[in-house]
XYZ file of C-alpha atoms in Angstrom:
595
model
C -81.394 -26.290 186.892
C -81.529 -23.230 188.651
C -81.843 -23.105 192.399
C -82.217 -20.751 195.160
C -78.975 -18.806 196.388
C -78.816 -18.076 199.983
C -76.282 -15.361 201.474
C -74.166 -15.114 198.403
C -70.681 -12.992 199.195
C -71.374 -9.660 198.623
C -68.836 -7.730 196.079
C -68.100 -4.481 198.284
C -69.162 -2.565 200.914
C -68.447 1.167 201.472
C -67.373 3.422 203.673
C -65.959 6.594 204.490
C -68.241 8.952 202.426
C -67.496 12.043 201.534
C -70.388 14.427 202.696
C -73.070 17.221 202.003
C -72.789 20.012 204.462
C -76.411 20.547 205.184
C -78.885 18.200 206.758
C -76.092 17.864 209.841
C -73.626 16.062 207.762
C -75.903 13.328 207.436
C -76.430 13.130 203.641
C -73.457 11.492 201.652
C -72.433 11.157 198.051
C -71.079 8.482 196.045
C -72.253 6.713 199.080
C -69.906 4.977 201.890
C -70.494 3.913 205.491
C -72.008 6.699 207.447
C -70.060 6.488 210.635
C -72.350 6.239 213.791
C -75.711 6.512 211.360
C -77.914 3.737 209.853
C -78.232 3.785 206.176
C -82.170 4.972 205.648
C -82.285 5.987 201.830
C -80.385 5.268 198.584
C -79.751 6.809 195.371
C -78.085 6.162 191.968
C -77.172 8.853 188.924
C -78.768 7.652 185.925
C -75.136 7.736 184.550
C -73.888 5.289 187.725
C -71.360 7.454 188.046
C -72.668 8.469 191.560
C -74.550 7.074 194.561
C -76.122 9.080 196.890
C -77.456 8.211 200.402
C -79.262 9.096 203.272
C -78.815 8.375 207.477
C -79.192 9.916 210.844
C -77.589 10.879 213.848
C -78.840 12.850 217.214
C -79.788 16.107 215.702
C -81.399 14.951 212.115
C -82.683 12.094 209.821
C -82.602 12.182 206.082
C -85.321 9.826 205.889
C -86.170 10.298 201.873
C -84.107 10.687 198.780
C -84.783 11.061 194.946
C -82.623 11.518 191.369
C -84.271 13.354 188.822
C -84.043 11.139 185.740
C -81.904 13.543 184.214
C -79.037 13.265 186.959
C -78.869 17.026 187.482
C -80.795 17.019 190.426
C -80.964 15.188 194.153
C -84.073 16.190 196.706
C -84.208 14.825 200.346
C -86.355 15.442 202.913
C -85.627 15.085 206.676
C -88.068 14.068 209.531
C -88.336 17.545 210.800
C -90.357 18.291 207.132
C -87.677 19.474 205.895
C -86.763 19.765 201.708
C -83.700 20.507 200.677
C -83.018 20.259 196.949
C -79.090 19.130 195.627
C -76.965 19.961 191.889
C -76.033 16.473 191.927
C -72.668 17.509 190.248
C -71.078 19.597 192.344
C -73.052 18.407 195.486
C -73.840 22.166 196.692
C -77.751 22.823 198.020
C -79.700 24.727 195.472
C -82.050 26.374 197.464
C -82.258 27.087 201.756
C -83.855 24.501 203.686
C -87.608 24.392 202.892
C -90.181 24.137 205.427
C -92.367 21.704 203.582
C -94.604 19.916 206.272
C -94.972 20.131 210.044
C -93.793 16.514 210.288
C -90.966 14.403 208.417
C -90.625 13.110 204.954
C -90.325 9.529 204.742
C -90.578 9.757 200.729
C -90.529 11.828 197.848
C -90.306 11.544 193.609
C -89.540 13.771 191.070
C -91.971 13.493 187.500
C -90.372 11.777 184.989
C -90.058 14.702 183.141
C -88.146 16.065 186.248
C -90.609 19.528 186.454
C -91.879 18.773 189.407
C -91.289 16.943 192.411
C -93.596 15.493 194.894
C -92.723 14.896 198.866
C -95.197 12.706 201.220
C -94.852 13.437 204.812
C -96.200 12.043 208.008
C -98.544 14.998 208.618
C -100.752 13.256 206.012
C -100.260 15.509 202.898
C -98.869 15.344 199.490
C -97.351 18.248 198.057
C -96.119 19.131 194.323
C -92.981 21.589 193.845
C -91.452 23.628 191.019
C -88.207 22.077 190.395
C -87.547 25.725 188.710
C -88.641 27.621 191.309
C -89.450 25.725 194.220
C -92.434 27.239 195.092
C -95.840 24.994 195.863
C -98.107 24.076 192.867
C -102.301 24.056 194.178
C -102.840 22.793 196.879
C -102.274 19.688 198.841
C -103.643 16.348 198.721
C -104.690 15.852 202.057
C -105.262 12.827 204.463
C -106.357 12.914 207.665
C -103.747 12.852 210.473
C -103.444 9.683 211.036
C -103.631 8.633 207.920
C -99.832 8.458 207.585
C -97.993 8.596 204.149
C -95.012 6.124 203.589
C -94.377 6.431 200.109
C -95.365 8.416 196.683
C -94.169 7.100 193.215
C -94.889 8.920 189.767
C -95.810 6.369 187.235
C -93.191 6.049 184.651
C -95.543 8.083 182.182
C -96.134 10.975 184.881
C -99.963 10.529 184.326
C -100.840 9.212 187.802
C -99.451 9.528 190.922
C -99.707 6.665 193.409
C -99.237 6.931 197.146
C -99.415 4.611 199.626
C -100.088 4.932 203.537
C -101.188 3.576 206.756
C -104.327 2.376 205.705
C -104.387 2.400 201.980
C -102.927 2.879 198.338
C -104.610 5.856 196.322
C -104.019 6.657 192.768
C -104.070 10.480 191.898
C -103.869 12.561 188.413
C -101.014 14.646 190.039
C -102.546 17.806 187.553
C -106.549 17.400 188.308
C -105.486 16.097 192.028
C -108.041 13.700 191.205
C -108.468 10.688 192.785
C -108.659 8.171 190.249
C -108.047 5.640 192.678
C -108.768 3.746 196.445
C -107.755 0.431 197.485
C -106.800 -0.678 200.801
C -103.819 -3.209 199.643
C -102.345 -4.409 202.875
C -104.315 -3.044 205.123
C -106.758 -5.345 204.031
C -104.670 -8.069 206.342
C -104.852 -7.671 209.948
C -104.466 -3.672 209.324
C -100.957 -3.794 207.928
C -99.070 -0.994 206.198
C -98.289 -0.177 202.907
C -95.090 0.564 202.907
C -93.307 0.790 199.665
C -94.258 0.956 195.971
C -92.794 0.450 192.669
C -94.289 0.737 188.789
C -93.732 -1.679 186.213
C -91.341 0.237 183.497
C -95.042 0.154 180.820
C -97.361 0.986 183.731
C -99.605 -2.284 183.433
C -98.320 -3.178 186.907
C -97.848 -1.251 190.513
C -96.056 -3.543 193.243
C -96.603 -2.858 196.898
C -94.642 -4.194 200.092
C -96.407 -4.341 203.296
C -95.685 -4.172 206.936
C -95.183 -6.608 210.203
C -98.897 -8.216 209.903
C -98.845 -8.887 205.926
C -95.083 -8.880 204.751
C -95.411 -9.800 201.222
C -95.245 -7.788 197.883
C -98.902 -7.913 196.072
C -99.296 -7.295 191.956
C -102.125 -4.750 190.631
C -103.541 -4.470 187.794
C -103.587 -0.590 187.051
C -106.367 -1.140 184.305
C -109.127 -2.168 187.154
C -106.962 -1.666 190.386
C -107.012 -5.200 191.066
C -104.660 -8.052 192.843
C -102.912 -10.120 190.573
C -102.247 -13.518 191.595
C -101.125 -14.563 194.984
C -98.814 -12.354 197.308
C -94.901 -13.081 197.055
C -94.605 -14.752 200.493
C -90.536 -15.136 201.772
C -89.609 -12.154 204.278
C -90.877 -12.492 207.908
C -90.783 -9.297 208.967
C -91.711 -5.640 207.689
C -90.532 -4.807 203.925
C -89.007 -1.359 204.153
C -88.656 -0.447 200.100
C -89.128 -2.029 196.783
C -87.379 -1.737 193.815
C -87.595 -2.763 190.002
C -84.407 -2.936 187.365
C -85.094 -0.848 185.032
C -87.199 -3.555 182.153
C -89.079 -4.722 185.552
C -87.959 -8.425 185.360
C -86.240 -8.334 188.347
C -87.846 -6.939 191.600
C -85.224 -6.448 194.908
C -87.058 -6.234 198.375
C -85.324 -5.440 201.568
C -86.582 -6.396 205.386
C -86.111 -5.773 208.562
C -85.381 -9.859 208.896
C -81.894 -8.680 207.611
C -82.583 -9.842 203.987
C -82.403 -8.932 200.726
C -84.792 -10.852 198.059
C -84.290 -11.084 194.466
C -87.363 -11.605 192.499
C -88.140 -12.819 189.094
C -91.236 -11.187 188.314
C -92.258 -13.249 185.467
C -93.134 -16.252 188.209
C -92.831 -14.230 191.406
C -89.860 -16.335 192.841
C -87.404 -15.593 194.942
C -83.738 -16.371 193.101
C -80.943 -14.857 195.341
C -81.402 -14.071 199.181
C -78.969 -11.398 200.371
C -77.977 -11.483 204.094
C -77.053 -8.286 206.235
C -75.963 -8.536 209.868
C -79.145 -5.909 210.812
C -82.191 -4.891 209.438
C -82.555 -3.603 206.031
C -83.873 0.058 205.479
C -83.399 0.798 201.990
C -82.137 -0.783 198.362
C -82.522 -0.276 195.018
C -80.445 -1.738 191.534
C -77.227 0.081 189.662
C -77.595 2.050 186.649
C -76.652 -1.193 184.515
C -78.589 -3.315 186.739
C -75.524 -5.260 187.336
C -75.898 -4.703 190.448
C -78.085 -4.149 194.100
C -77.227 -1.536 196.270
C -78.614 -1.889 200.171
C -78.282 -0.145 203.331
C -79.319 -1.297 206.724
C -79.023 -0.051 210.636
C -75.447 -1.467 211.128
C -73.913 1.917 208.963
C -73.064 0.161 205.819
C -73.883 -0.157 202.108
C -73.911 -3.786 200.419
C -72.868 -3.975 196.967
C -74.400 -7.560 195.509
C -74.057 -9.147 192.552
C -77.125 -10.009 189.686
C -76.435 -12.777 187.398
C -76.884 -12.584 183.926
C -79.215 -14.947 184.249
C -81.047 -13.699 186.493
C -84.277 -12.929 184.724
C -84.356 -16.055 182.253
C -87.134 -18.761 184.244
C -86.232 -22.199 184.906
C -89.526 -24.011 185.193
C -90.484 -27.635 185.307
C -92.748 -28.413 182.377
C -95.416 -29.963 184.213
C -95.731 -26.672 186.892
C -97.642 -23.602 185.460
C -97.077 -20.076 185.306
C -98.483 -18.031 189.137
C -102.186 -17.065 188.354
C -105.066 -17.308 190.579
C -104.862 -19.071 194.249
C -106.524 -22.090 192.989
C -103.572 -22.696 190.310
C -100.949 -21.762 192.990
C -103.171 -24.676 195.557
C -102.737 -27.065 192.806
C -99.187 -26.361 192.246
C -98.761 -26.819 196.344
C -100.429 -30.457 195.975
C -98.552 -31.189 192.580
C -95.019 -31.976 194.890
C -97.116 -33.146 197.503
C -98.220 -36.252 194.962
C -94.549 -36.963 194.341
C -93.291 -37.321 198.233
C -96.707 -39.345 198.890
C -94.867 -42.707 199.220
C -91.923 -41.066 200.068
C -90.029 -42.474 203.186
C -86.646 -41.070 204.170
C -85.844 -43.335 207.193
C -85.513 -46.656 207.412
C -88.209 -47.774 209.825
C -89.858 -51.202 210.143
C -93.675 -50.943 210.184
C -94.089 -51.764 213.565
C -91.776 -49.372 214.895
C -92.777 -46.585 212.430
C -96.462 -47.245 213.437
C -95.616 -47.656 217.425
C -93.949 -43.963 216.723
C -96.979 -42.615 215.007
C -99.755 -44.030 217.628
C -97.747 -41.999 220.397
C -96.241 -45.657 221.584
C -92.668 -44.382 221.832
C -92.375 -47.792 225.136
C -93.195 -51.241 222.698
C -90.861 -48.901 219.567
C -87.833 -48.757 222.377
C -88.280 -52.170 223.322
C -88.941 -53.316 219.757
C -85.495 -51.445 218.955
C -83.980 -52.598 221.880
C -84.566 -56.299 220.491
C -83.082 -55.338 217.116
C -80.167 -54.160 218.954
C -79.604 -57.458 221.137
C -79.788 -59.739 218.498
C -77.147 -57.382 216.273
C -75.025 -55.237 217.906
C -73.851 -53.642 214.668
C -77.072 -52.750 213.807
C -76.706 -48.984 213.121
C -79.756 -48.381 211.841
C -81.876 -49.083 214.587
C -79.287 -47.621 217.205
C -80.155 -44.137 214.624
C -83.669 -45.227 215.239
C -83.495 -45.766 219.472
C -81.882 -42.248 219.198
C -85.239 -40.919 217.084
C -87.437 -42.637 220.203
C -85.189 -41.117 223.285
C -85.003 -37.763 221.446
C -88.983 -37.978 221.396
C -88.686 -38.881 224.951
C -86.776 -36.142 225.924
C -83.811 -38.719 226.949
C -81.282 -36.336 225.365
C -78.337 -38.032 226.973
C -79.369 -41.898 225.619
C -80.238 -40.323 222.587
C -76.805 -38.991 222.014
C -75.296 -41.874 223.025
C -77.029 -44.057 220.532
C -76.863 -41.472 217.685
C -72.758 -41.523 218.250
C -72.765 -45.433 218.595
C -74.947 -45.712 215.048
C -72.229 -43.251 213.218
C -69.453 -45.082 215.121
C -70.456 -48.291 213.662
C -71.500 -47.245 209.865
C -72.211 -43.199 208.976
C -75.373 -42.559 207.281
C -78.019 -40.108 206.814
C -80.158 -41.134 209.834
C -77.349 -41.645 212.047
C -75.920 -38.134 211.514
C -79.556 -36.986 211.818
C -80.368 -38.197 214.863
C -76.496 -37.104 216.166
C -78.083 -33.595 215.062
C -81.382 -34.106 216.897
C -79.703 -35.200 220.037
C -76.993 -32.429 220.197
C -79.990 -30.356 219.814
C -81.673 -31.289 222.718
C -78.678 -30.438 224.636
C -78.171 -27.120 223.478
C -75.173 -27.800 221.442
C -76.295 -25.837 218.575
C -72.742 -25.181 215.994
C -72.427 -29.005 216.711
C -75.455 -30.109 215.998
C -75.516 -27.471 212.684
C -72.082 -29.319 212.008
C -73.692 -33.154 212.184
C -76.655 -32.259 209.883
C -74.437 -30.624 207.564
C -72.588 -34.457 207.440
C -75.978 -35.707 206.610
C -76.184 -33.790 203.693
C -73.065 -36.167 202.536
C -75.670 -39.318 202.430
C -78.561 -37.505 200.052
C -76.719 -38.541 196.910
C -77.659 -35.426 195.168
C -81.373 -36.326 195.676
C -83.112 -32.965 195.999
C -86.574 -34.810 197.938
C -83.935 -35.821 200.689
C -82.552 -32.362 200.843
C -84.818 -30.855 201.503
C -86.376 -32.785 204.089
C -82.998 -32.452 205.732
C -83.406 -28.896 205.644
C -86.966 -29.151 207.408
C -85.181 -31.086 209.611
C -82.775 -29.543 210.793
C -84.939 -26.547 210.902
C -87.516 -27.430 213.263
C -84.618 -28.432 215.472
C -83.333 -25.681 215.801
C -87.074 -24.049 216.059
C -86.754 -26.779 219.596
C -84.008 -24.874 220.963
C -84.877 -21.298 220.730
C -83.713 -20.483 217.190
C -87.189 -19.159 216.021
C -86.642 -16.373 213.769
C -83.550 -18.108 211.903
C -86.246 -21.224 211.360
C -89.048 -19.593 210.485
C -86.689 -17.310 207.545
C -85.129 -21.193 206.826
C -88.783 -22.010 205.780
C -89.519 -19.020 203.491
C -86.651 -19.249 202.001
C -87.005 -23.060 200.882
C -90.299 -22.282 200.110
C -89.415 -19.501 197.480
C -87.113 -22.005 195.770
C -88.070 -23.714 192.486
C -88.748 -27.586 192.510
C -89.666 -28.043 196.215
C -92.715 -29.624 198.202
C -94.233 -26.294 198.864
C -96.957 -28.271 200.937
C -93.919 -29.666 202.898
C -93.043 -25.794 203.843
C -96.512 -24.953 204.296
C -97.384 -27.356 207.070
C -93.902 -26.818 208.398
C -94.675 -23.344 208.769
C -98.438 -23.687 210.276
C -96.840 -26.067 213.008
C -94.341 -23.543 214.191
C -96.485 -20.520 213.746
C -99.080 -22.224 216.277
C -96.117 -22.926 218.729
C -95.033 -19.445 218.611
C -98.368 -17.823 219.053
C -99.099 -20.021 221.860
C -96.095 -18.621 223.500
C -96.752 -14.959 222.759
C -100.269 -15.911 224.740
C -98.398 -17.085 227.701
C -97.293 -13.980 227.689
C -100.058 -11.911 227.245
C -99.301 -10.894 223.913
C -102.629 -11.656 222.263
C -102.142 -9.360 219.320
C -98.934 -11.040 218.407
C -100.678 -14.466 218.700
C -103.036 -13.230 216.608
C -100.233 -12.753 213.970
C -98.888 -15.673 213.851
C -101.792 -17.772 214.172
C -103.168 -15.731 210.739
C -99.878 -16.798 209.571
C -100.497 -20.694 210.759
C -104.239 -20.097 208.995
C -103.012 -18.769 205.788
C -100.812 -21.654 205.242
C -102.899 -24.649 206.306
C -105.714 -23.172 203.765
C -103.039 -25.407 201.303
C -103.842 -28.396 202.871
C -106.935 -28.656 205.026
C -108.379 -31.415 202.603
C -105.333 -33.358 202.204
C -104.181 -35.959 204.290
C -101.240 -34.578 205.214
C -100.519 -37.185 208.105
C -99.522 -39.814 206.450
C -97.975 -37.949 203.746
C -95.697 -36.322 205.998
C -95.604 -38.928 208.533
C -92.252 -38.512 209.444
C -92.592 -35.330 210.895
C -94.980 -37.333 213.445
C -92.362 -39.959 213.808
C -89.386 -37.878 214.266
C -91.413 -34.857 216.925
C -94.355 -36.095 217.535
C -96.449 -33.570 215.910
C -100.473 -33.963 215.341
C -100.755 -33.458 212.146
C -104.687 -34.682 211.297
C -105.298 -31.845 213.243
C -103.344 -28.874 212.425
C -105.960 -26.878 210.439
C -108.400 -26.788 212.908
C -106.100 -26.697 215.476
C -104.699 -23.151 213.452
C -108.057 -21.770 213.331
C -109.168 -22.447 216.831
C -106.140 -21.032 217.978
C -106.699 -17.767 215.819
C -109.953 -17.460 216.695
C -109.401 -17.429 220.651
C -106.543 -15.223 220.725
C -109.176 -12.706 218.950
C -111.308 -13.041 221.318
C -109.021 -12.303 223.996
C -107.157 -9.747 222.265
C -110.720 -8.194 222.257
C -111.390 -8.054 218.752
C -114.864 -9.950 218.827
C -115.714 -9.110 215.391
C -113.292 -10.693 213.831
C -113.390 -13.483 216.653
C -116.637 -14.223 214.664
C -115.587 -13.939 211.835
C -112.726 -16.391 211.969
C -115.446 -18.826 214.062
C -117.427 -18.874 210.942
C -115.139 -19.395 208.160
C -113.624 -22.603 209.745
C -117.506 -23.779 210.351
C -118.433 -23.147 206.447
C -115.206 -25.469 205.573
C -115.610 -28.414 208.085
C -117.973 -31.631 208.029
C -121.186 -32.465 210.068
C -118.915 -33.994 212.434
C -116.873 -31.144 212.932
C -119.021 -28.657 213.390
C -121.038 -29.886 216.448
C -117.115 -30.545 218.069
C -116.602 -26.444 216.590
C -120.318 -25.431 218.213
C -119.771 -26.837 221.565
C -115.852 -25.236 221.369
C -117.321 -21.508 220.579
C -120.367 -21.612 223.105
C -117.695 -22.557 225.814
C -115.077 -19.331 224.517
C -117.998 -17.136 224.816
């Protein structure tokens, strides 16, 4: 059954490229490490005989790059709005440096026929070129100012033109320069960016990847300009390009959370992650689509592999295809049903219940009894550990985590080792103890996964917050998991993160993440997620018969004091239409006192 690879080996990286002349020696072909430069932009020959890339130094940035389909010609465009057009054979400019736009080019495409090539620049305007003579064709499309353009993408037929910016993705005839076309995409959430686009190989489907606030890829339907399904949720922080092999099954993404996502587009799940050591500017796939070519901020080009496989879905019979956010709900509770009676430590009732209720004295002395009457009694010197690592007793806690693995190893024992070592900031041995746990699960993929929530939100506890929160996408793109599990996982930390970027006075982050926290609990606010997850309460002590309300309340304040009343309201209202009676007066009384 297939599962999700994380940070798979790549098969090369490059370096030492052999350069253009123009552009300040920042353009390179048959692309290797550009010494001193990030990687921004990435090109293959439709032969794959040649890859071609883009970076900057002090004087220049090559921020844009495009292949004609042909492989006879190579355009880039700079951030000083400049256009420069290549003979991709002999790598020798065609033409002087064009002037094309006041400000830079973060993208350009040439028409599938190659005749023309279009260049979207920061100044807010789309232009069309002559690839004969590189003169203009009409006039602009024009934006206003600020209306920023990230990227432009010809549709495989050349009919339509589609362009995305700051605030929204537009759809032009590129010979009419009619708009045929306005949606906001992205935008849409918390005013994020559209950043990068990409057109199904039959034109039926144009992908877009957003920005910090909404980083997901969203499906439309070019035959009404409509969302398809649900987002693909998995990086955490702004996706910087998009590309699709070249029969669209596959979709690569790259972040600046340092990944790399495969995607199988058929179900919209994530089937290899690719780690780089920095943040991930551009990628796209080989000629043979054999491969995934990626650049980030640390100088180098990846090389990664794509399995045969790769495309062909592994699906559980009883878990439909992605379609509309009720079917992808339902698939969230589906797993959900399965863990219900699920326990993964070995708990008596009273102690397990003493836990729950917040009584962490009668489950120590209840413990401590177990103990006294056998002194070999691993399991509830694993448990004691649980309780003093709840208490914040990190130095009984390791002591009875080391004397329950002394005695007999198990899966709690090395758990609660992992906890402890934890809470005393001994991270690469505490990663090294819940990696021995993983030796107990006997294969069982429910237990493995609630190791790896484990041992994520402990590591959450000590700092580790961006490797947790990517921990959690990245389980939650893999097939045959509790999604719900990942989901209220996720909404817990979110919360704890936006309260600390209000501490700080950085309500507009809180805002983000409690969105975040919001989005996710809408999987479960009807479910009673405390008991089905109570070991999450048991193990940190987390409310979880709470958390949805406690998400909204949370986003709805830091609105408020991030001064964005509106949508204050707004968020105020949508958790009133979904609560009880009871609820609502508690909500009422909450909002007149925020006012």
């Amino acid at each position: 059954m297939a599962q999700l690879i994380l940070d798979p080996t790549p098969l090369r990286l490059f370096d030492d490229p052999e350069q253009f002349e123009d552009h300040n020696n920042i353009l390179s072909i048959n692309g290797q490490e550009i010494k001193q430069h990030r990687a921004n932009a990435i090109a293959v020959s439709p032969d794959g005989r040649r890859m071609v890339t883009g970076s900057w130094n002090m004087w220049s940035t090559v921020d844009a790059l495009a292949i004609s389909r042909d492989g006879q010609l190579i355009a880039s465009g700079d951030a000083q709005g400049t256009l420069i057009a290549w003979d991709l054979n002999i790598g020798e400019s065609l033409t002087q440096a064009i002037k094309a736009h006041s400000s830079g080019i973060p993208s350009l495409d040439f028409s599938p026929n190659g005749s023309m090539l279009a260049t979207g620049s920061e100044d807010g305007t789309t232009k069309l070129w002559c690839t004969k003579t590189w003169e203009l064709l009409g006039s602009p499309i024009t934006f206003h100012k600020t209306n920023v353009i990230r990227c432009i993408r010809f549709s495989p037929s050349g009919e339509l033109l589609a362009i995305a910016t700051h605030s929204n993705i537009q759809i032009y005839n590129p010979g009419t320069r009619e708009c045929v076309a306005n949606f906001k995409g992205h935008t849409a959430i918390n005013g994020s960016y559209n950043n990068s686009l990409a057109w199904m190989p039959d034109s039926t489907r144009l992908f877009s990847a957003g920005g910090a606030t909404d980083p997901t890829i969203r499906e439309w339907d070019t035959s009404a300009w409509k969302q398809v399904g649900d987002p693909w949720k998995g990086h955490f922080k702004d996706i910087r390009a998009i590309s699709l092999n070249s029969n669209g099954a596959l979709l690569a993404s790259a972040s600046d959370d340092n990944r790399v996502r495969l995607w199988r587009v058929s179900d919209r799940r994530t089937i290899v992650v690719f780690k780089h050591p920095s943040e991930v500017q551009c990628v796209t796939f080989s000629a043979d689509d054999t491969r995934i070519l990626s650049g980030d901020q640390g100088k180098i080009i990846f090389e990664w592999p794509v399995s045969k496989d790769a495309s062909s879905e592994d699906r559980p019979e009883n878990v439909a295809k992605v379609g509309s956010e009720d079917d992808t709900k339902e698939q969230a509770m589906r797993p959900a049903q399965a863990y219900s009676d699920f326990k993964v430590l070995a708990i008596n009732s009273d102690v397990r219940n003493a836990c729950i209720a917040g009584d962490l004295h009668s489950a120590e002395k209840r413990l401590d009894r177990e103990i006294n009457a056998d002194a070999d009694n691993y399991t509830s010197y694993a448990n004691r550990a649980f309780v003093m690592a709840r208490r914040s007793y990190w130095d009984r806690a390791l002591h009875d985590a080391i004397k329950s693995v002394r005695i007999q190893p198990s899966f709690a024992g090395h758990i609660a080792n992992g906890i402890s070592l934890c809470g005393k900031r001994q991270v690469r041995a505490a990663t090294t103890a819940f990696d021995l746990a993983s030796a107990f699960t006997n294969g069982d993929l429910k237990t493995t996964h609630f190791l790896f929530l484990i041992k994520t939100i402990a590591l959450f506890n000590v700092g580790e917050h961006e490797e947790a929160m990517l921990r959690v996408g990245e389980l939650a793109a893999s097939p045959n998991v509790d999604t719900l599990a990942c989901h209220v996982v996720e909404a817990y930390l979110r919360i704890q993160l936006g309260e600390k970027a209000l501490d700080n006075n950085r309500n507009n982050e809180a805002v983000d993440h409690f969105t975040v926290a919001v989005n996710a609990s809408a999987f479960f606010y009807k479910l009673a997620i405390h008991s089905t997850y109570e070991e999450f309460v048991i193990l940190f002590g987390w409310d979880l018969k709470s958390l949805w309300l406690s998400a909204n309340q949370h986003q709805c304040r830091a609105l408020f004091l991030a001064g964005r009343i509106r949508a204050a309201v707004e968020s105020y209202q949508s958790t009133m239409d979904k609560s009880d009676d009871d609820t609502k007066a508690h909500l009422s009384a909450w909002f007149a006192g925020l006012q």
